[in-house]
Amino acid sequence: MKAPVVPDAVDGVLDLGRLSGGDVIVRLERYIGIRPGDIITVFFGTSLSSRVIVPYQLPFAGFFDAVFRKNDLLNGVYDVRYDVLDLAGNIGLSQASVVTVVGSPGAVLPAPVFPDAVNGVLASRAIAARGGAAMEASYTAMQAGDVVAFHWSGENALGRPVAAATWDGEPYTVDAADKALGRVATLVPKSFVLALGDGGRGAAFYTVVRRGSADAQKSLTASVAIVWKDLAILNIFATQGAMPRIAGYPDVWAADNVTVFGQPNSRVNLSVLGGTLESASASGSGLAAVLDARGLYRCRVFAEEDQSSPGVAVVSVYGSEYFQKPAAVEAGFSRLYVGTGGVHRYSFTENAIADGEDVCSLYLFAESGVDRLYLSLTGDALINGWQTSIALPLHADRSATVNIVSDVPGKKVVTIARAAGTADAQTITVNFLPAGVIYGTRPESAFRQKDA
């Protein structure tokens, strides 16, 4: 998603002293795939706006505005961004705008920071390694004898407060070592963090009673998202060479196959440029999916007839922890080839994964007068998953689709003729790649891999 814009910033500099009002506007363009019920949270550094829920009657002026009080912003350099949580629990993060704030009227304490968080996300493995959520505070004129107290609370993925997550740290007296470091630190116990659930959001601030004073100053609030499922591995792969879909051949659903492999049972989002994604239940420029118990998800990507040739679609997959660095793959398309031996035109995909499930597809169009085509196959592979030869009936549009599977890498030769044993035949060579190109060498992989 595109980075938000701060309309009052000039060349990336926001001079708060020049603002006539007391608010700073952050403007978001309407993003692709927006749906009623989406929850949008806008961040200005570690400060956050109130959550905005996309209404069911979309009042669309081309953008949404989020509001920050200028007195809550200190001088400094900030990443301004937003995230979107949809009703299925999928999370997407925008790109960031970098804004330098000057002329701040505020004399407040800066928000605490979470040193283990990445782009505002605190992963479960970091929480487990620390035994909780690490938090640090740094403020000007820190002195030994200051008393600092940290506070933590939060809400679940639906925005509802979680009482069991509320934690108030014991007041801590700053010593000379803390002053030398310029910061004080604490740890929110793990039980209070995990109480927010997967996709929950923690909020934290601290108070300071300075040495010699009885008054407590309160800091700005920092926010962090909690993610239980860490995608330590997220790969994507696609076959190559499918023909575009042609309106005159309604029985041919040509497409390149897309395979995603990652953490089992994890949610992912897929998007595409230059094509259309297709699953068993939906199609479009984006899909939300859940990897199965093996960590696997498959869909297809296709091109329309009027797209340029040769066309390439770029398919990206986003995991809940890797918003800014999606895994991506190119899926190439090709036009029809001229055939022989009863084959008038044909197209095929290749470079499938040799896992016994991914397929190389043949899209065949028979010559006039041919009522079926005879196929035979050499190499360790199967036609339609169960045989090495077949008398293939044709659809009403004289087309046929054949899927080849294999669990052995290498080239497979398919021979196609108008009659069995005919010398005049069309041959098509398809290639299967080692399963390790996507599954790696994980010992827990459930897939058959005969490649080294």
Coordinates of N, CA and C in Angstrom, one line a residue, residues 118-324:
V118 N 10.0 -4.9 15.2 CA 10.4 -4.6 13.8 C 9.2 -4.0 13.1
N119 N 9.4 -2.8 12.6 CA 8.3 -2.0 12.0 C 7.0 -2.1 12.8
G120 N 7.1 -1.9 14.1 CA 5.9 -1.8 14.9 C 5.3 -3.2 15.2
V121 N 6.0 -4.3 14.9 CA 5.5 -5.6 15.2 C 6.5 -6.4 16.1
L122 N 5.9 -6.9 17.2 CA 6.7 -7.7 18.2 C 6.3 -9.2 18.0
A123 N 7.2 -10.0 17.6 CA 7.0 -11.4 17.2 C 7.0 -12.3 18.4
S124 N 6.3 -13.4 18.4 CA 6.3 -14.3 19.5 C 7.6 -14.8 19.9
R125 N 8.5 -15.1 18.9 CA 9.8 -15.6 19.2 C 10.6 -14.6 20.0
A126 N 10.5 -13.3 19.8 CA 11.2 -12.3 20.6 C 10.6 -12.2 22.0
I127 N 9.3 -12.4 22.1 CA 8.7 -12.4 23.4 C 9.2 -13.6 24.2
A128 N 9.2 -14.8 23.6 CA 9.7 -16.0 24.3 C 11.1 -15.9 24.7
A129 N 12.0 -15.3 23.8 CA 13.4 -15.2 24.1 C 13.7 -14.3 25.3
R130 N 12.9 -13.2 25.4 CA 13.1 -12.3 26.5 C 12.3 -12.6 27.7
G131 N 11.3 -13.4 27.6 CA 10.4 -13.7 28.7 C 9.3 -12.6 28.8
G132 N 9.2 -11.8 27.8 CA 8.2 -10.7 27.9 C 8.5 -9.7 26.8
A133 N 8.0 -8.5 27.0 CA 8.2 -7.4 26.0 C 9.2 -6.4 26.6
A134 N 10.4 -6.3 26.0 CA 11.4 -5.3 26.5 C 10.9 -3.9 26.1
M135 N 11.2 -3.0 27.1 CA 10.7 -1.6 26.8 C 11.8 -0.7 27.4
E136 N 12.1 0.4 26.7 CA 13.1 1.4 27.2 C 12.5 2.8 27.1
A137 N 13.0 3.6 28.1 CA 12.7 5.1 28.1 C 13.9 5.9 28.1
S138 N 13.9 7.0 27.3 CA 15.1 7.9 27.3 C 14.5 9.3 27.2
Y139 N 14.9 10.2 28.1 CA 14.4 11.5 28.1 C 15.5 12.5 28.5
T140 N 15.3 13.8 28.1 CA 16.3 14.8 28.4 C 16.4 15.1 29.9
A141 N 17.6 15.5 30.3 CA 17.8 15.9 31.7 C 17.6 14.8 32.7
M142 N 17.8 13.6 32.2 CA 17.7 12.4 33.2 C 18.8 12.6 34.3
Q143 N 18.3 12.4 35.5 CA 19.2 12.5 36.7 C 19.1 11.3 37.6
A144 N 20.2 10.9 38.2 CA 20.1 9.9 39.3 C 19.2 10.4 40.4
G145 N 18.3 9.6 40.8 CA 17.3 10.0 41.8 C 15.9 10.2 41.2
D146 N 15.8 10.3 39.8 CA 14.5 10.4 39.2 C 13.8 9.0 39.4
V147 N 12.5 9.1 39.5 CA 11.7 7.9 39.7 C 10.8 7.6 38.5
V148 N 11.0 6.5 37.9 CA 10.3 6.1 36.6 C 9.4 4.9 36.8
A149 N 8.2 5.0 36.3 CA 7.3 3.9 36.4 C 6.7 3.6 35.0
F150 N 6.8 2.4 34.6 CA 6.2 2.0 33.2 C 4.8 1.4 33.4
H151 N 4.0 1.6 32.3 CA 2.6 1.1 32.3 C 2.3 0.5 31.0
W152 N 1.6 -0.6 31.0 CA 1.2 -1.3 29.8 C -0.2 -1.8 29.8
S153 N -0.9 -1.7 28.7 CA -2.2 -2.2 28.5 C -2.4 -2.5 27.1
G154 N -3.6 -2.9 26.7 CA -3.8 -3.2 25.2 C -5.2 -3.7 24.9
E155 N -5.3 -4.0 23.6 CA -6.6 -4.5 23.1 C -6.4 -5.6 22.1
N156 N -7.4 -6.4 21.9 CA -7.2 -7.6 21.0 C -7.3 -7.1 19.6
A157 N -7.3 -8.1 18.7 CA -7.3 -7.8 17.2 C -8.5 -7.1 16.8
L158 N -9.6 -7.2 17.5 CA -10.9 -6.5 17.2 C -11.0 -5.2 17.8
G159 N -10.0 -4.7 18.5 CA -10.0 -3.4 19.1 C -10.7 -3.3 20.5
R160 N -10.9 -4.5 21.1 CA -11.6 -4.5 22.4 C -10.5 -4.6 23.5
P161 N -10.6 -3.7 24.6 CA -9.7 -3.7 25.7 C -9.6 -5.1 26.3
V162 N -8.4 -5.5 26.7 CA -8.1 -6.8 27.4 C -7.7 -6.5 28.8
A163 N -8.6 -6.7 29.8 CA -8.2 -6.4 31.2 C -7.1 -7.2 31.7
A164 N -6.9 -8.4 31.3 CA -5.9 -9.3 31.8 C -4.5 -8.8 31.3
A165 N -4.4 -7.9 30.3 CA -3.1 -7.4 29.8 C -2.6 -6.2 30.6
T166 N -3.4 -5.6 31.4 CA -3.0 -4.4 32.1 C -1.9 -4.7 33.1
W167 N -0.8 -3.9 33.1 CA 0.4 -4.2 33.9 C 1.0 -2.8 34.3
D168 N 1.2 -2.6 35.6 CA 1.9 -1.4 36.1 C 3.2 -1.8 36.8
G169 N 4.3 -1.3 36.2 CA 5.6 -1.7 36.8 C 5.9 -1.0 38.1
E170 N 6.7 -1.6 38.9 CA 7.1 -1.0 40.2 C 7.9 0.3 39.9
P171 N 7.7 1.4 40.6 CA 8.5 2.6 40.4 C 10.0 2.2 40.6
Y172 N 10.8 2.8 39.7 CA 12.3 2.5 39.7 C 13.0 3.8 39.8
T173 N 14.0 3.8 40.7 CA 14.9 5.0 40.9 C 16.1 4.9 40.0
V174 N 16.3 6.0 39.2 CA 17.4 6.0 38.3 C 18.7 6.2 39.0
D175 N 19.7 5.4 38.6 CA 21.0 5.5 39.3 C 22.0 6.1 38.3
A176 N 23.3 6.2 38.7 CA 24.3 6.8 37.9 C 24.6 6.0 36.6
A177 N 24.5 4.7 36.7 CA 24.7 3.9 35.5 C 23.6 4.1 34.5
D178 N 22.4 4.3 34.9 CA 21.3 4.6 34.0 C 21.5 6.0 33.3
K179 N 21.9 6.9 34.1 CA 22.2 8.3 33.6 C 23.3 8.2 32.5
A180 N 24.3 7.4 32.8 CA 25.4 7.3 31.8 C 25.0 6.7 30.5
L181 N 24.1 5.7 30.6 CA 23.5 5.1 29.4 C 22.5 6.0 28.7
G182 N 21.9 6.8 29.5 CA 20.9 7.7 28.9 C 19.5 7.0 28.8
R183 N 19.3 5.9 29.4 CA 18.0 5.3 29.3 C 17.8 4.3 30.5
V184 N 16.5 4.0 30.7 CA 16.1 3.0 31.7 C 15.3 2.0 31.0
A185 N 15.3 0.7 31.5 CA 14.6 -0.3 30.8 C 13.8 -1.2 31.8
T186 N 12.8 -1.9 31.2 CA 12.0 -2.8 32.0 C 11.5 -3.9 31.1
L187 N 10.9 -4.9 31.7 CA 10.3 -6.0 30.9 C 8.9 -6.3 31.3
V188 N 8.0 -6.2 30.4 CA 6.6 -6.5 30.6 C 6.5 -8.0 30.6
P189 N 6.0 -8.6 31.7 CA 6.0 -10.1 31.8 C 5.2 -10.7 30.6
K190 N 5.6 -11.9 30.2 CA 5.1 -12.5 29.0 C 3.6 -12.7 29.1
S191 N 3.1 -13.1 30.3 CA 1.6 -13.4 30.4 C 0.8 -12.2 30.1
F192 N 1.3 -11.0 30.4 CA 0.5 -9.7 30.1 C 0.6 -9.4 28.6
V193 N 1.6 -9.8 27.9 CA 1.7 -9.5 26.5 C 0.9 -10.5 25.7
L194 N 1.0 -11.8 26.0 CA 0.3 -12.8 25.2 C -1.2 -12.8 25.5
A195 N -1.6 -12.1 26.6 CA -3.0 -12.0 26.8 C -3.8 -11.2 25.7
L196 N -3.0 -10.4 24.9 CA -3.6 -9.6 23.9 C -4.0 -10.5 22.7
G197 N -3.5 -11.7 22.6 CA -3.8 -12.6 21.5 C -3.1 -12.2 20.2
D198 N -3.1 -13.1 19.2 CA -2.5 -12.9 17.9 C -3.2 -11.7 17.2
G199 N -2.4 -10.7 16.8 CA -3.0 -9.5 16.2 C -3.4 -8.5 17.1
G200 N -3.2 -8.7 18.4 CA -3.5 -7.7 19.4 C -2.5 -6.5 19.4
R201 N -2.8 -5.5 20.1 CA -1.9 -4.3 20.1 C -1.7 -3.8 21.5
G202 N -0.4 -3.7 21.9 CA -0.1 -3.2 23.2 C 0.2 -1.7 23.2
A203 N -0.1 -1.0 24.3 CA 0.1 0.4 24.4 C 0.9 0.7 25.7
A204 N 1.9 1.5 25.7 CA 2.7 1.7 26.8 C 3.1 3.2 27.0
F205 N 3.3 3.6 28.2 CA 3.8 4.9 28.5 C 4.6 4.8 29.8
Y206 N 5.2 5.9 30.2 CA 5.9 5.9 31.5 C 5.7 7.3 32.2
T207 N 5.9 7.3 33.5 CA 5.8 8.6 34.2 C 7.2 8.8 34.8
V208 N 7.5 10.1 35.0 CA 8.8 10.4 35.7 C 8.5 11.4 36.8
V209 N 9.0 11.1 38.0 CA 9.0 12.1 39.0 C 10.5 12.5 39.2
R210 N 10.8 13.7 38.8 CA 12.2 14.2 38.8 C 12.7 14.4 40.2
R211 N 14.0 14.2 40.4 CA 14.6 14.4 41.7 C 14.3 15.8 42.2
G212 N 13.8 15.8 43.4 CA 13.5 17.1 44.1 C 12.1 17.6 43.8
S213 N 11.3 16.8 43.0 CA 10.0 17.2 42.6 C 9.0 16.2 43.1
A214 N 7.7 16.6 43.4 CA 6.7 15.7 43.7 C 5.7 15.5 42.6
D215 N 5.9 16.2 41.5 CA 5.0 16.1 40.4 C 5.4 15.0 39.4
A216 N 4.5 14.2 38.9 CA 4.8 13.2 37.9 C 4.5 13.7 36.5
Q217 N 5.4 13.5 35.6 CA 5.2 13.8 34.1 C 4.9 12.6 33.4
K218 N 4.0 12.6 32.5 CA 3.6 11.5 31.7 C 4.1 11.6 30.3
S219 N 4.6 10.4 29.8 CA 5.2 10.4 28.4 C 4.1 10.2 27.4
L220 N 4.5 10.4 26.1 CA 3.6 10.0 25.0 C 3.5 8.5 25.1
T221 N 2.5 8.0 24.4 CA 2.2 6.5 24.3 C 2.7 5.9 23.1
A222 N 3.4 4.7 23.3 CA 3.9 3.9 22.2 C 3.0 2.7 22.0
S223 N 2.9 2.3 20.7 CA 2.0 1.1 20.4 C 2.8 0.1 19.7
V224 N 2.5 -1.2 19.9 CA 3.2 -2.3 19.2 C 2.2 -3.4 18.9
A225 N 2.3 -4.0 17.7 CA 1.4 -5.1 17.4 C 2.0 -6.4 17.8
I226 N 1.2 -7.4 18.3 CA 1.7 -8.7 18.8 C 1.3 -9.7 17.7
V227 N 2.3 -10.5 17.3 CA 2.1 -11.5 16.3 C 2.6 -12.8 16.9
W228 N 1.7 -13.8 17.0 CA 2.1 -15.1 17.5 C 2.8 -16.0 16.5
K229 N 2.3 -15.9 15.2 CA 2.8 -16.8 14.2 C 4.0 -16.1 13.5
D230 N 5.2 -16.6 13.6 CA 6.3 -16.0 12.9 C 6.6 -16.8 11.7
L231 N 6.7 -16.1 10.5 CA 7.0 -16.8 9.3 C 8.5 -16.8 9.1
A232 N 9.2 -17.8 9.7 CA 10.6 -17.9 9.6 C 11.0 -18.2 8.2
I233 N 10.1 -18.8 7.4 CA 10.4 -19.1 6.0 C 9.1 -18.8 5.2
L234 N 9.3 -18.1 4.1 CA 8.1 -17.8 3.3 C 8.6 -17.8 1.9
N235 N 8.3 -18.8 1.1 CA 8.8 -18.9 -0.3 C 7.6 -18.9 -1.3
I236 N 7.8 -18.5 -2.5 CA 6.8 -18.5 -3.5 C 7.4 -19.0 -4.8
F237 N 6.7 -19.7 -5.6 CA 7.2 -20.3 -6.9 C 6.0 -20.4 -7.9
A238 N 6.4 -20.2 -9.1 CA 5.3 -20.3 -10.2 C 5.8 -21.0 -11.4
T239 N 4.9 -21.8 -12.1 CA 5.3 -22.3 -13.4 C 5.3 -21.2 -14.4
Q240 N 5.7 -21.6 -15.6 CA 5.9 -20.6 -16.7 C 5.3 -21.1 -18.0
G241 N 4.7 -20.1 -18.8 CA 4.4 -20.4 -20.2 C 2.9 -20.6 -20.5
A242 N 2.0 -20.3 -19.6 CA 0.6 -20.5 -19.9 C 0.1 -19.5 -21.0
M243 N -0.7 -19.9 -21.9 CA -1.3 -19.0 -22.9 C -2.3 -18.1 -22.2
P244 N -2.6 -16.9 -22.7 CA -3.7 -16.1 -22.2 C -5.0 -16.8 -22.4
R245 N -6.0 -16.4 -21.6 CA -7.3 -17.0 -21.8 C -8.0 -16.3 -23.0
I246 N -8.6 -17.1 -23.8 CA -9.2 -16.6 -25.1 C -10.7 -16.8 -25.0
A247 N -11.4 -15.8 -25.3 CA -12.9 -15.8 -25.2 C -13.5 -16.9 -26.1
G248 N -12.9 -17.2 -27.2 CA -13.5 -18.2 -28.1 C -13.3 -19.6 -27.7
Y249 N -12.6 -19.9 -26.6 CA -12.3 -21.2 -26.1 C -12.8 -21.3 -24.6
P250 N -14.1 -21.4 -24.4 CA -14.6 -21.3 -23.0 C -14.2 -22.5 -22.1
D251 N -13.7 -23.6 -22.7 CA -13.4 -24.8 -21.9 C -11.9 -24.8 -21.5
V252 N -11.2 -23.8 -21.9 CA -9.7 -23.8 -21.6 C -9.5 -22.7 -20.5
W253 N -9.1 -23.2 -19.4 CA -8.8 -22.3 -18.2 C -7.3 -22.2 -18.0
A254 N -6.6 -21.7 -19.0 CA -5.1 -21.7 -18.9 C -4.6 -20.8 -17.8
A255 N -3.6 -21.2 -17.1 CA -3.0 -20.4 -16.0 C -1.7 -21.0 -15.6
D256 N -0.8 -20.2 -15.0 CA 0.4 -20.7 -14.4 C 0.0 -21.0 -12.9
N257 N 0.6 -22.1 -12.4 CA 0.4 -22.5 -11.0 C 1.3 -21.7 -10.1
V258 N 0.8 -21.3 -8.9 CA 1.6 -20.6 -7.9 C 1.6 -21.4 -6.6
T259 N 2.7 -21.6 -6.1 CA 2.9 -22.4 -4.8 C 3.5 -21.5 -3.8
V260 N 2.9 -21.5 -2.6 CA 3.5 -20.7 -1.4 C 3.8 -21.7 -0.3
F261 N 5.0 -21.6 0.3 CA 5.4 -22.5 1.3 C 5.9 -21.7 2.5
G262 N 5.4 -22.0 3.7 CA 5.9 -21.2 4.9 C 5.5 -21.9 6.2
Q263 N 5.3 -21.1 7.2 CA 4.9 -21.6 8.5 C 3.5 -22.2 8.4
P264 N 3.3 -23.5 8.8 CA 2.0 -24.1 8.8 C 0.9 -23.3 9.5
N265 N -0.3 -23.3 8.9 CA -1.5 -22.6 9.5 C -1.3 -21.1 9.6
S266 N -0.4 -20.5 8.9 CA -0.2 -19.1 8.9 C -1.1 -18.4 7.9
R267 N -1.5 -17.2 8.2 CA -2.3 -16.4 7.2 C -1.3 -15.6 6.3
V268 N -1.6 -15.5 5.1 CA -0.8 -14.8 4.1 C -1.7 -14.0 3.2
N269 N -1.2 -13.0 2.6 CA -1.9 -12.2 1.5 C -1.1 -12.3 0.2
L270 N -1.8 -12.5 -0.9 CA -1.1 -12.5 -2.2 C -1.7 -11.4 -3.0
S271 N -0.8 -10.8 -3.8 CA -1.2 -9.7 -4.7 C -0.5 -10.0 -6.0
V272 N -1.0 -9.4 -7.1 CA -0.4 -9.6 -8.5 C -0.5 -8.3 -9.3
L273 N 0.6 -8.1 -10.1 CA 0.6 -7.1 -11.1 C 0.8 -7.8 -12.4
G274 N 0.0 -7.4 -13.4 CA 0.1 -8.0 -14.8 C -0.7 -9.2 -15.0
G275 N -1.6 -9.6 -14.1 CA -2.4 -10.8 -14.3 C -3.5 -10.8 -13.3
T276 N -4.2 -12.0 -13.1 CA -5.3 -12.1 -12.2 C -5.1 -13.4 -11.4
L277 N -5.2 -13.3 -10.1 CA -5.1 -14.5 -9.2 C -6.4 -15.3 -9.2
E278 N -6.3 -16.6 -9.0 CA -7.5 -17.4 -9.0 C -7.3 -18.6 -8.0
S279 N -8.2 -18.7 -7.1 CA -8.2 -19.8 -6.2 C -9.5 -20.6 -6.4
A280 N -9.8 -21.6 -5.6 CA -11.0 -22.4 -5.8 C -12.3 -21.6 -5.5
S281 N -12.1 -20.5 -4.7 CA -13.3 -19.8 -4.3 C -13.3 -18.3 -4.7
A282 N -12.2 -17.8 -5.2 CA -12.2 -16.3 -5.5 C -11.1 -16.0 -6.6
S283 N -11.3 -14.9 -7.2 CA -10.3 -14.4 -8.1 C -10.2 -12.9 -8.0
G284 N -9.0 -12.3 -8.5 CA -8.9 -10.9 -8.4 C -7.4 -10.5 -8.4
S285 N -7.1 -9.3 -8.0 CA -5.7 -8.8 -7.9 C -5.1 -9.2 -6.6
G286 N -5.9 -9.7 -5.6 CA -5.4 -10.1 -4.3 C -6.2 -11.2 -3.7
L287 N -5.5 -12.0 -2.9 CA -6.2 -13.2 -2.3 C -5.7 -13.2 -0.8
A288 N -6.5 -13.5 0.1 CA -6.1 -13.9 1.5 C -6.2 -15.4 1.6
A289 N -5.2 -15.9 2.3 CA -5.1 -17.4 2.3 C -4.6 -17.8 3.7
V290 N -4.8 -19.1 4.0 CA -4.2 -19.7 5.2 C -3.4 -20.9 4.7
L291 N -2.1 -21.0 5.0 CA -1.3 -22.2 4.7 C -1.8 -23.4 5.4
D292 N -1.7 -24.6 4.8 CA -2.3 -25.8 5.4 C -1.3 -26.3 6.4
A293 N -1.6 -27.5 7.0 CA -0.8 -28.1 8.0 C 0.6 -28.4 7.6
R294 N 0.8 -28.5 6.3 CA 2.2 -28.7 5.8 C 2.9 -27.4 5.5
G295 N 2.2 -26.3 5.6 CA 2.8 -25.0 5.3 C 2.6 -24.6 3.8
L296 N 1.6 -25.2 3.1 CA 1.4 -25.1 1.7 C 0.1 -24.4 1.3
Y297 N 0.2 -23.6 0.2 CA -1.0 -23.0 -0.4 C -0.7 -22.9 -1.9
R298 N -1.7 -23.3 -2.7 CA -1.6 -23.2 -4.1 C -2.8 -22.4 -4.7
C299 N -2.5 -21.6 -5.7 CA -3.5 -20.9 -6.5 C -3.0 -20.8 -7.9
R300 N -3.6 -20.0 -8.8 CA -3.2 -19.9 -10.2 C -3.2 -18.4 -10.6
V301 N -2.4 -18.1 -11.6 CA -2.4 -16.7 -12.1 C -2.6 -16.8 -13.6
F302 N -3.5 -16.0 -14.2 CA -3.7 -16.0 -15.6 C -3.7 -14.7 -16.2
A303 N -3.6 -14.6 -17.5 CA -3.6 -13.4 -18.3 C -4.8 -13.4 -19.2
E304 N -5.3 -12.2 -19.5 CA -6.4 -12.1 -20.5 C -5.9 -12.0 -21.9
E305 N -6.8 -12.3 -22.8 CA -6.4 -12.3 -24.3 C -5.8 -11.0 -24.7
D306 N -6.3 -9.9 -24.2 CA -5.8 -8.6 -24.8 C -4.5 -8.1 -24.1
Q307 N -3.9 -8.9 -23.2 CA -2.7 -8.5 -22.6 C -1.5 -8.6 -23.6
S308 N -0.5 -7.8 -23.4 CA 0.6 -7.8 -24.3 C 1.3 -9.2 -24.3
S309 N 2.0 -9.5 -25.3 CA 2.7 -10.8 -25.4 C 4.2 -10.5 -25.8
P310 N 5.2 -11.2 -25.1 CA 4.9 -12.1 -24.0 C 4.6 -11.3 -22.7
G311 N 3.7 -11.7 -21.9 CA 3.4 -11.0 -20.7 C 4.0 -11.7 -19.5
V312 N 4.2 -10.9 -18.5 CA 4.8 -11.4 -17.2 C 3.9 -10.9 -16.1
A313 N 3.5 -11.7 -15.2 CA 2.8 -11.3 -14.0 C 3.8 -11.5 -12.8
V314 N 3.8 -10.5 -11.9 CA 4.6 -10.5 -10.7 C 3.7 -10.8 -9.5
V315 N 3.8 -12.0 -8.9 CA 3.0 -12.4 -7.8 C 3.8 -12.2 -6.5
S316 N 3.2 -11.5 -5.5 CA 3.9 -11.3 -4.2 C 3.0 -11.9 -3.1
V317 N 3.7 -12.4 -2.1 CA 3.1 -13.0 -0.9 C 3.6 -12.3 0.3
Y318 N 2.7 -11.9 1.2 CA 3.0 -11.1 2.4 C 2.6 -12.0 3.6
G319 N 3.5 -12.1 4.5 CA 3.2 -12.8 5.8 C 3.0 -11.7 6.9
S320 N 2.5 -12.2 8.0 CA 2.1 -11.2 9.0 C 3.3 -10.5 9.6
E321 N 4.5 -11.0 9.5 CA 5.7 -10.3 10.1 C 6.5 -9.7 9.0
Y322 N 6.2 -9.9 7.7 CA 7.2 -9.5 6.7 C 6.5 -8.5 5.7
F323 N 5.8 -7.5 6.3 CA 5.1 -6.6 5.4 C 6.0 -5.9 4.4
Q324 N 7.2 -5.4 4.8 CA 8.0 -4.6 3.9 C 8.8 -5.4 3.0

